[in-house]
Amino acid sequence: MKPHPATKIIHHDYVAPEGFSAFPAAVHKASTVVFDNVAAMRNGCWNDKSGYTYGLHGTPTSFILEARLAAIEEGQFCLLAPSGLAAIAIVSLGLLKSGDDVLIADNVYSPNRELGQWLARDFGISARYYPPLIGDGIRDLIQDNTKLIWAETPGSVSMEVPDIPALCRAAHERGVLLALDNTWSAGIAFKSFAHGADISMQALTKYQSGGSDVLMGALITRDKEVHHRLELARMRLGMGVGMDDVYLVLRSLPSLSLRFAAHDAHARKIANWLNSRPEISRVLHPAFPDCPGHAIWERDFTGAGGLFSVLFAPHFSEAQVDQFIDNLELFKIGYSWGGANSLCLPYRMNEIRSDWQEQGQLVRFNIGLEDVADLIADIEQSLLRMQA
Ligand SMILES: *Cc1c(COP(=O)(O)O)cnc(C)c1O
């Protein structure tokens, strides 16, 4: 058979020589995965990582990222999801069924709370919210049908640092799993498994990507059975990741700990400066004594992220604080964080927290990688303009 050019541009003769070697992982893209023969196709198992069946479940590119992410916290297994929130949804949908109960910390990422409300309203799952600093007291809330506890350390807006080991001890006494949103520490400053958590969820969208250009999440576990339940949920929900995005995270990963240390150092300098300002009544940064759960941060963490909040003195109105944010030049207004750009956002805490007691407007800063003195000068000029 002499193929037509239209066939030859699909079935070419060229075979790249063996022996190519370079540092970057190859970007293997696939929907279809090709089997050697029918027997291999029939024997292929979708979740066997020693083989490949379909692009949705991963290619060598995503398997490499999963292995590298699992290593950060000395986990055993890792699953990628198309966003941090997708990873959260895989946990709740994979581990809960109707009739079950889930306990969700009041300080979790708001869409996680919202997911709980949806499960309660439409799926016959009871979702109850607990004060993040409850510690051992969680014992009194665990029911026979409680299957999962969600925690976040620190809460990424209000910044309380929960006692994860105490929550895990109470959960494990009753056979309950604890899933931790460990995005703030990027798995670097807080080790989920060493402190007892069963699942470490991380939004790779933040520090692991570092580029403000990717949405992705990871679920890391040490327990094969838990991993398998999550894997089933991800497969049933059809959640896959794009390999170009995986490549971007792989490209950023070698500098993760350096970037994280820089975000930490910059943020502490700026938080320290804010702490001395009369306009600011409280700095909610886990490394500062005013932050609820600071002693637990000191006990359990080896560093801090670049994200923290402040409370303005109560006499500043919402309009004035909004003006402060509008007048910032280097700090931009936007969600998400963990990239090179500094960001600033106001939160109406009474709308997201029924138990919020603090006075004064809450403003959250994501400290990027710009020069610290320039960032401080920007905040200072805007504080002065706010009062002019
Ligand atoms: C951003 C974020 C998420 C969600 O990640 P996405 O990739 O944006 O869906 C979850 N938890 C925390 C703490 C986050 O900051």
CSV table of C-alpha atoms and ligand atoms in Angstrom, one decimal:
chain,number,residue,atom,x,y,z
A,1,MET,CA,0.0,0.0,0.0
A,2,LYS,CA,1.3,3.4,-0.9
A,3,PRO,CA,-0.4,5.8,1.4
A,4,HIS,CA,-1.9,9.1,0.3
A,5,PRO,CA,-0.2,12.2,1.8
A,6,ALA,CA,-3.4,12.8,3.9
A,7,THR,CA,-2.7,9.5,5.5
A,8,LYS,CA,1.1,10.1,5.8
A,9,ILE,CA,0.7,13.3,7.8
A,10,ILE,CA,-1.1,11.1,10.4
A,11,HIS,CA,0.9,7.9,10.1
A,12,HIS,CA,4.4,9.1,9.5
A,13,ASP,CA,7.5,6.9,9.1
A,14,TYR,CA,9.8,9.0,11.2
A,15,VAL,CA,10.7,7.6,14.6
A,16,ALA,CA,12.7,9.9,17.0
A,17,PRO,CA,15.9,8.2,18.1
A,18,GLU,CA,16.3,6.8,21.6
A,19,GLY,CA,18.5,8.5,24.0
A,20,PHE,CA,17.1,12.0,24.3
A,21,SER,CA,17.8,13.3,27.8
A,22,ALA,CA,16.9,16.7,29.4
A,23,PHE,CA,15.7,18.0,32.7
A,24,PRO,CA,12.1,19.1,31.9
A,25,ALA,CA,9.4,16.5,32.1
A,26,ALA,CA,7.9,15.8,28.6
A,27,VAL,CA,4.3,17.1,28.0
A,28,HIS,CA,2.4,13.9,27.2
A,29,LYS,CA,-1.1,14.9,26.0
A,30,ALA,CA,-3.7,12.3,25.3
A,31,SER,CA,-7.4,11.6,25.3
A,32,THR,CA,-6.8,8.3,23.5
A,33,VAL,CA,-4.1,6.1,24.9
A,34,VAL,CA,-3.0,3.4,22.4
A,35,PHE,CA,-2.7,-0.2,23.5
A,36,ASP,CA,-0.2,-2.7,22.0
A,37,ASN,CA,-2.9,-5.3,21.3
A,38,VAL,CA,-6.4,-6.2,22.4
A,39,ALA,CA,-5.1,-8.3,25.4
A,40,ALA,CA,-3.4,-5.2,26.7
A,41,MET,CA,-6.6,-3.2,26.2
A,42,ARG,CA,-8.7,-5.8,28.0
A,43,ASN,CA,-6.2,-6.1,30.9
A,44,GLY,CA,-5.8,-2.4,31.3
A,45,CYS,CA,-6.9,-1.1,34.7
A,46,TRP,CA,-7.9,2.7,34.8
A,47,ASN,CA,-6.3,3.3,38.2
A,48,ASP,CA,-3.1,1.2,37.8
A,49,LYS,CA,-0.3,3.7,37.6
A,50,SER,CA,2.1,1.1,36.1
A,51,GLY,CA,0.0,1.3,32.9
A,52,TYR,CA,-2.1,3.8,31.0
A,53,THR,CA,-5.7,3.5,29.8
A,54,TYR,CA,-7.2,6.9,29.1
A,55,GLY,CA,-5.9,10.4,29.2
A,56,LEU,CA,-8.5,11.5,31.8
A,57,HIS,CA,-6.7,9.4,34.4
A,58,GLY,CA,-3.3,10.8,33.7
A,59,THR,CA,-0.2,10.5,31.5
A,60,PRO,CA,3.4,10.3,32.5
A,61,THR,CA,3.4,14.1,32.9
A,62,SER,CA,0.7,14.2,35.5
A,63,PHE,CA,2.1,11.1,37.3
A,64,ILE,CA,5.4,12.8,37.7
A,65,LEU,CA,3.8,15.9,39.2
A,66,GLU,CA,1.7,13.7,41.5
A,67,ALA,CA,4.8,11.8,42.7
A,68,ARG,CA,6.7,15.1,43.4
A,69,LEU,CA,3.8,16.6,45.3
A,70,ALA,CA,3.4,13.5,47.4
A,71,ALA,CA,7.0,13.8,48.4
A,72,ILE,CA,6.6,17.4,49.8
A,73,GLU,CA,4.8,16.1,52.9
A,74,GLU,CA,6.0,12.6,52.8
A,75,GLY,CA,2.7,11.3,51.6
A,76,GLN,CA,2.2,8.1,49.7
A,77,PHE,CA,-0.4,9.0,47.1
A,78,CYS,CA,-1.4,12.1,45.2
A,79,LEU,CA,-4.3,12.9,42.9
A,80,LEU,CA,-4.5,16.1,40.8
A,81,ALA,CA,-7.8,17.9,40.3
A,82,PRO,CA,-8.7,20.7,37.9
A,83,SER,CA,-8.8,23.3,40.7
A,84,GLY,CA,-8.4,23.5,44.4
A,85,LEU,CA,-12.2,23.6,44.8
A,86,ALA,CA,-12.6,20.5,42.6
A,87,ALA,CA,-10.2,18.7,44.9
A,88,ILE,CA,-12.3,19.7,47.9
A,89,ALA,CA,-15.5,18.5,46.1
A,90,ILE,CA,-13.8,15.1,45.4
A,91,VAL,CA,-13.2,14.6,49.1
A,92,SER,CA,-16.7,15.5,50.2
A,93,LEU,CA,-18.4,13.6,47.4
A,94,GLY,CA,-16.1,10.7,47.6
A,95,LEU,CA,-16.2,10.1,51.3
A,96,LEU,CA,-19.8,11.1,52.2
A,97,LYS,CA,-23.2,9.6,51.3
A,98,SER,CA,-26.7,10.4,52.3
A,99,GLY,CA,-27.3,10.0,56.0
A,100,ASP,CA,-23.7,10.9,56.9
A,101,ASP,CA,-22.6,13.9,58.8
A,102,VAL,CA,-19.7,16.3,58.1
A,103,LEU,CA,-18.1,18.8,60.4
A,104,ILE,CA,-16.7,21.9,58.7
A,105,ALA,CA,-14.6,24.5,60.4
A,106,ASP,CA,-16.2,28.0,60.4
A,107,ASN,CA,-13.0,29.5,58.9
A,108,VAL,CA,-12.7,27.3,55.8
A,109,TYR,CA,-12.5,28.6,52.3
A,110,SER,CA,-16.0,30.0,51.7
A,111,PRO,CA,-16.8,27.7,48.7
A,112,ASN,CA,-16.1,24.7,50.9
A,113,ARG,CA,-18.7,26.0,53.3
A,114,GLU,CA,-21.1,26.5,50.4
A,115,LEU,CA,-20.5,23.0,49.2
A,116,GLY,CA,-21.5,21.8,52.7
A,117,GLN,CA,-24.7,23.7,52.5
A,118,TRP,CA,-25.5,22.2,49.1
A,119,LEU,CA,-24.8,18.7,50.3
A,120,ALA,CA,-27.1,19.3,53.3
A,121,ARG,CA,-29.9,20.9,51.1
A,122,ASP,CA,-29.9,18.5,48.2
A,123,PHE,CA,-28.0,15.3,49.1
A,124,GLY,CA,-29.4,14.3,52.6
A,125,ILE,CA,-26.0,14.8,54.2
A,126,SER,CA,-25.9,16.8,57.5
A,127,ALA,CA,-23.2,19.5,57.4
A,128,ARG,CA,-22.4,21.3,60.7
A,129,TYR,CA,-20.0,24.1,61.3
A,130,TYR,CA,-17.7,24.3,64.3
A,131,PRO,CA,-15.5,27.1,65.8
A,132,PRO,CA,-12.0,26.6,64.4
A,133,LEU,CA,-10.3,26.9,67.8
A,134,ILE,CA,-12.5,24.2,69.4
A,135,GLY,CA,-9.6,21.7,69.7
A,136,ASP,CA,-10.5,18.7,71.9
A,137,GLY,CA,-14.0,20.1,72.2
A,138,ILE,CA,-14.7,18.6,68.8
A,139,ARG,CA,-15.3,15.3,70.7
A,140,ASP,CA,-18.7,16.5,71.9
A,141,LEU,CA,-19.8,17.3,68.3
A,142,ILE,CA,-18.8,13.9,66.7
A,143,GLN,CA,-21.9,11.8,66.2
A,144,ASP,CA,-22.2,8.1,65.1
A,145,ASN,CA,-22.9,9.2,61.6
A,146,THR,CA,-20.0,11.7,61.4
A,147,LYS,CA,-17.6,10.6,58.7
A,148,LEU,CA,-15.5,13.6,57.8
A,149,ILE,CA,-14.1,16.7,59.5
A,150,TRP,CA,-12.8,19.6,57.4
A,151,ALA,CA,-10.2,21.9,58.8
A,152,GLU,CA,-8.0,24.7,57.3
A,153,THR,CA,-4.8,26.0,58.9
A,154,PRO,CA,-4.8,28.9,59.2
A,155,GLY,CA,-8.2,30.0,57.9
A,156,SER,CA,-7.2,31.9,54.8
A,157,VAL,CA,-9.2,35.0,55.6
A,158,SER,CA,-9.6,35.2,59.4
A,159,MET,CA,-6.3,33.4,60.0
A,160,GLU,CA,-7.1,31.4,63.2
A,161,VAL,CA,-4.7,28.5,63.6
A,162,PRO,CA,-6.5,25.4,64.7
A,163,ASP,CA,-5.1,22.6,66.9
A,164,ILE,CA,-4.8,20.0,64.1
A,165,PRO,CA,-3.3,17.2,66.3
A,166,ALA,CA,-6.1,17.6,68.9
A,167,LEU,CA,-8.8,17.5,66.1
A,168,CYS,CA,-7.2,14.4,64.6
A,169,ARG,CA,-7.0,12.6,67.9
A,170,ALA,CA,-10.7,13.1,68.6
A,171,ALA,CA,-11.6,12.2,65.0
A,172,HIS,CA,-9.5,9.0,65.0
A,173,GLU,CA,-11.0,7.8,68.3
A,174,ARG,CA,-14.3,7.7,66.5
A,175,GLY,CA,-13.1,6.4,63.2
A,176,VAL,CA,-13.6,9.8,61.5
A,177,LEU,CA,-11.3,11.1,58.7
A,178,LEU,CA,-9.8,14.6,58.9
A,179,ALA,CA,-9.2,16.4,55.6
A,180,LEU,CA,-7.0,19.5,55.9
A,181,ASP,CA,-6.9,22.4,53.5
A,182,ASN,CA,-3.1,23.0,53.7
A,183,THR,CA,-2.9,25.6,50.9
A,184,TRP,CA,-1.5,28.4,53.1
A,185,SER,CA,1.7,26.5,54.0
A,186,ALA,CA,2.1,24.9,50.6
A,187,GLY,CA,2.9,21.6,52.4
A,188,ILE,CA,6.2,23.3,53.4
A,189,ALA,CA,5.6,25.1,56.7
A,190,PHE,CA,3.1,22.6,58.1
A,191,LYS,CA,3.3,18.8,57.7
A,192,SER,CA,-0.2,17.4,57.5
A,193,PHE,CA,0.6,13.7,58.1
A,194,ALA,CA,3.1,14.3,60.9
A,195,HIS,CA,0.3,16.2,62.7
A,196,GLY,CA,-2.3,13.4,62.1
A,197,ALA,CA,-4.3,14.5,59.1
A,198,ASP,CA,-5.6,11.9,56.7
A,199,ILE,CA,-5.8,14.0,53.6
A,200,SER,CA,-3.8,17.1,52.7
A,201,MET,CA,-5.6,19.2,50.1
A,202,GLN,CA,-3.7,22.0,48.4
A,203,ALA,CA,-4.7,24.5,45.9
A,204,LEU,CA,-1.7,24.3,43.5
A,205,THR,CA,-3.2,27.5,42.0
A,206,LYS,CA,-1.3,29.4,44.7
A,207,TYR,CA,2.4,28.8,45.5
A,208,GLN,CA,3.0,25.6,43.5
A,209,SER,CA,2.0,27.3,40.3
A,210,GLY,CA,3.3,30.7,41.5
A,211,GLY,CA,2.4,32.2,38.1
A,212,SER,CA,-1.2,33.4,38.7
A,213,ASP,CA,-1.9,31.5,35.5
A,214,VAL,CA,-3.1,28.0,36.5
A,215,LEU,CA,-6.0,26.5,38.3
A,216,MET,CA,-5.2,23.1,39.9
A,217,GLY,CA,-5.6,21.1,43.1
A,218,ALA,CA,-4.0,18.2,44.8
A,219,LEU,CA,-5.1,15.5,47.3
A,220,ILE,CA,-2.3,13.8,49.1
A,221,THR,CA,-2.8,10.8,51.4
A,222,ARG,CA,-0.8,8.1,53.1
A,223,ASP,CA,-3.7,5.6,53.2
A,224,LYS,CA,-4.3,3.4,50.2
A,225,GLU,CA,-7.9,2.8,51.0
A,226,VAL,CA,-8.7,6.6,51.4
A,227,HIS,CA,-6.7,7.3,48.2
A,228,HIS,CA,-8.8,4.7,46.4
A,229,ARG,CA,-12.1,6.2,47.5
A,230,LEU,CA,-10.9,9.6,46.3
A,231,GLU,CA,-9.6,8.2,43.0
A,232,LEU,CA,-13.0,6.6,42.4
A,233,ALA,CA,-14.8,9.9,43.0
A,234,ARG,CA,-12.5,11.7,40.7
A,235,MET,CA,-13.0,9.1,38.0
A,236,ARG,CA,-16.8,9.1,38.4
A,237,LEU,CA,-16.9,12.9,38.2
A,238,GLY,CA,-14.7,12.9,35.2
A,239,MET,CA,-12.2,15.4,36.6
A,240,GLY,CA,-9.0,15.5,34.7
A,241,VAL,CA,-6.2,18.1,34.3
A,242,GLY,CA,-4.6,19.6,31.2
A,243,MET,CA,-1.0,18.6,30.6
A,244,ASP,CA,0.1,22.1,29.6
A,245,ASP,CA,-1.1,23.2,33.0
A,246,VAL,CA,0.6,20.3,34.7
A,247,TYR,CA,3.8,21.3,32.9
A,248,LEU,CA,3.6,24.9,34.2
A,249,VAL,CA,3.4,23.6,37.8
A,250,LEU,CA,6.3,21.2,37.2
A,251,ARG,CA,8.3,24.1,35.9
A,252,SER,CA,7.6,26.2,39.0
A,253,LEU,CA,8.1,23.4,41.5
A,254,PRO,CA,11.9,23.5,41.9
A,255,SER,CA,11.7,27.1,43.1
A,256,LEU,CA,8.7,26.5,45.5
A,257,SER,CA,10.7,26.5,48.7
A,258,LEU,CA,12.7,29.5,47.7
A,259,ARG,CA,9.7,31.5,46.7
A,260,PHE,CA,7.8,30.4,49.8
A,261,ALA,CA,10.6,31.6,52.0
A,262,ALA,CA,10.7,34.9,50.2
A,263,HIS,CA,6.9,35.4,50.5
A,264,ASP,CA,7.2,34.6,54.2
A,265,ALA,CA,10.1,37.0,54.9
A,266,HIS,CA,8.4,39.8,52.9
A,267,ALA,CA,5.1,39.3,54.6
A,268,ARG,CA,6.5,39.3,58.1
A,269,LYS,CA,8.3,42.6,57.4
A,270,ILE,CA,5.2,44.2,56.2
A,271,ALA,CA,3.0,42.7,58.9
A,272,ASN,CA,5.5,44.1,61.4
A,273,TRP,CA,5.4,47.5,59.9
A,274,LEU,CA,1.6,47.4,59.9
A,275,ASN,CA,1.6,46.3,63.5
A,276,SER,CA,3.2,49.6,64.5
A,277,ARG,CA,0.7,51.8,62.7
A,278,PRO,CA,-2.1,53.5,64.6
A,279,GLU,CA,-4.6,52.9,61.7
A,280,ILE,CA,-4.3,49.1,62.3
A,281,SER,CA,-5.8,47.7,65.5
A,282,ARG,CA,-4.8,44.1,65.0
A,283,VAL,CA,-2.5,42.1,62.7
A,284,LEU,CA,-3.9,38.7,62.0
A,285,HIS,CA,-0.7,36.9,61.0
A,286,PRO,CA,-0.1,33.5,62.7
A,287,ALA,CA,3.5,34.5,63.6
A,288,PHE,CA,2.2,37.5,65.6
A,289,PRO,CA,0.8,37.2,69.1
A,290,ASP,CA,-2.4,39.0,68.2
A,291,CYS,CA,-3.4,36.2,65.9
A,292,PRO,CA,-5.9,33.6,67.4
A,293,GLY,CA,-4.0,30.3,67.6
A,294,HIS,CA,-0.5,31.9,67.5
A,295,ALA,CA,0.8,29.5,70.2
A,296,ILE,CA,-0.3,26.6,68.0
A,297,TRP,CA,1.5,28.1,65.0
A,298,GLU,CA,4.6,28.3,67.1
A,299,ARG,CA,4.3,24.7,68.2
A,300,ASP,CA,3.4,23.2,64.8
A,301,PHE,CA,4.7,25.3,62.0
A,302,THR,CA,8.2,25.9,60.6
A,303,GLY,CA,7.4,29.0,58.6
A,304,ALA,CA,4.5,31.2,57.4
A,305,GLY,CA,2.9,32.0,54.0
A,306,GLY,CA,2.7,35.4,52.4
A,307,LEU,CA,-1.0,35.8,53.2
A,308,PHE,CA,-2.3,37.6,56.2
A,309,SER,CA,-5.1,40.0,57.3
A,310,VAL,CA,-5.4,43.1,59.4
A,311,LEU,CA,-8.2,44.8,61.2
A,312,PHE,CA,-8.4,48.5,60.8
A,313,ALA,CA,-9.1,50.6,63.9
A,314,PRO,CA,-12.9,50.6,64.3
A,315,HIS,CA,-13.4,54.4,63.7
A,316,PHE,CA,-12.4,53.8,60.0
A,317,SER,CA,-15.6,53.3,58.0
A,318,GLU,CA,-15.9,50.7,55.2
A,319,ALA,CA,-15.9,53.5,52.7
A,320,GLN,CA,-12.6,54.8,54.0
A,321,VAL,CA,-11.0,51.4,54.0
A,322,ASP,CA,-12.3,50.8,50.5
A,323,GLN,CA,-10.7,54.0,49.5
A,324,PHE,CA,-7.4,52.9,51.1
A,325,ILE,CA,-7.5,49.8,48.8
A,326,ASP,CA,-8.4,51.8,45.7
A,327,ASN,CA,-5.5,54.2,46.3
A,328,LEU,CA,-2.9,51.4,46.5
A,329,GLU,CA,-0.7,51.4,43.4
A,330,LEU,CA,1.4,48.2,43.6
A,331,PHE,CA,-1.2,46.1,45.4
A,332,LYS,CA,-3.9,45.0,43.0
A,333,ILE,CA,-7.4,44.0,43.9
A,334,GLY,CA,-8.1,40.4,43.1
A,335,TYR,CA,-8.9,36.9,44.4
A,336,SER,CA,-6.4,34.0,44.6
A,337,TRP,CA,-2.8,34.5,45.8
A,338,GLY,CA,0.6,32.9,45.9
A,339,GLY,CA,1.9,34.6,42.7
A,340,ALA,CA,4.6,37.3,42.3
A,341,ASN,CA,2.0,40.2,42.5
A,342,SER,CA,0.9,41.7,45.7
A,343,LEU,CA,-2.8,41.8,46.3
A,344,CYS,CA,-5.3,43.3,48.7
A,345,LEU,CA,-8.9,42.6,49.4
A,346,PRO,CA,-11.6,43.7,51.9
A,347,TYR,CA,-13.9,41.2,53.4
A,348,ARG,CA,-17.3,41.8,55.0
A,349,MET,CA,-16.8,39.2,57.7
A,350,ASN,CA,-20.4,39.4,59.0
A,351,GLU,CA,-21.6,38.0,55.7
A,352,ILE,CA,-19.2,35.0,55.7
A,353,ARG,CA,-19.1,34.3,59.4
A,354,SER,CA,-22.1,34.1,61.7
A,355,ASP,CA,-19.9,34.1,64.8
A,356,TRP,CA,-17.7,37.1,63.9
A,357,GLN,CA,-17.2,39.3,66.9
A,358,GLU,CA,-14.3,41.6,65.9
A,359,GLN,CA,-14.7,45.3,65.4
A,360,GLY,CA,-13.1,47.1,62.4
A,361,GLN,CA,-12.8,46.4,58.7
A,362,LEU,CA,-10.8,43.3,57.8
A,363,VAL,CA,-8.4,43.6,54.9
A,364,ARG,CA,-6.4,40.7,53.5
A,365,PHE,CA,-2.9,41.1,52.0
A,366,ASN,CA,-1.1,38.7,49.7
A,367,ILE,CA,2.5,39.7,49.7
A,368,GLY,CA,4.2,39.1,46.4
A,369,LEU,CA,7.8,39.3,45.4
A,370,GLU,CA,8.2,43.0,44.8
A,371,ASP,CA,10.7,45.0,46.8
A,372,VAL,CA,9.5,45.3,50.5
A,373,ALA,CA,10.4,48.9,50.9
A,374,ASP,CA,8.3,49.8,47.8
A,375,LEU,CA,5.3,47.8,49.1
A,376,ILE,CA,5.6,49.6,52.5
A,377,ALA,CA,5.8,52.9,50.8
A,378,ASP,CA,2.7,52.1,48.8
A,379,ILE,CA,0.7,51.2,51.9
A,380,GLU,CA,2.0,54.3,53.7
A,381,GLN,CA,1.0,56.7,50.9
A,382,SER,CA,-2.5,55.2,50.8
A,383,LEU,CA,-3.0,55.2,54.6
A,384,LEU,CA,-2.1,58.9,54.5
A,385,ARG,CA,-4.5,59.7,51.6
A,386,MET,CA,-7.2,57.8,53.4
A,387,GLN,CA,-7.1,60.3,56.3
A,388,ALA,CA,-6.5,63.4,54.2
B,1,LIG,C1,-7.7,29.3,46.4
B,1,LIG,C2,-8.1,28.3,47.5
B,1,LIG,C3,-8.8,27.2,47.3
B,1,LIG,C4,-9.4,26.9,45.9
B,1,LIG,O1,-8.4,26.8,44.9
B,1,LIG,P1,-8.9,27.1,43.4
B,1,LIG,O2,-7.8,26.4,42.6
B,1,LIG,O3,-9.0,28.5,43.2
B,1,LIG,O4,-10.2,26.4,43.2
B,1,LIG,C5,-9.0,26.4,48.3
B,1,LIG,N1,-8.6,26.6,49.6
B,1,LIG,C6,-7.9,27.7,49.8
B,1,LIG,C7,-7.4,28.0,51.2
B,1,LIG,C8,-7.6,28.6,48.8
B,1,LIG,O5,-6.9,29.8,49.1
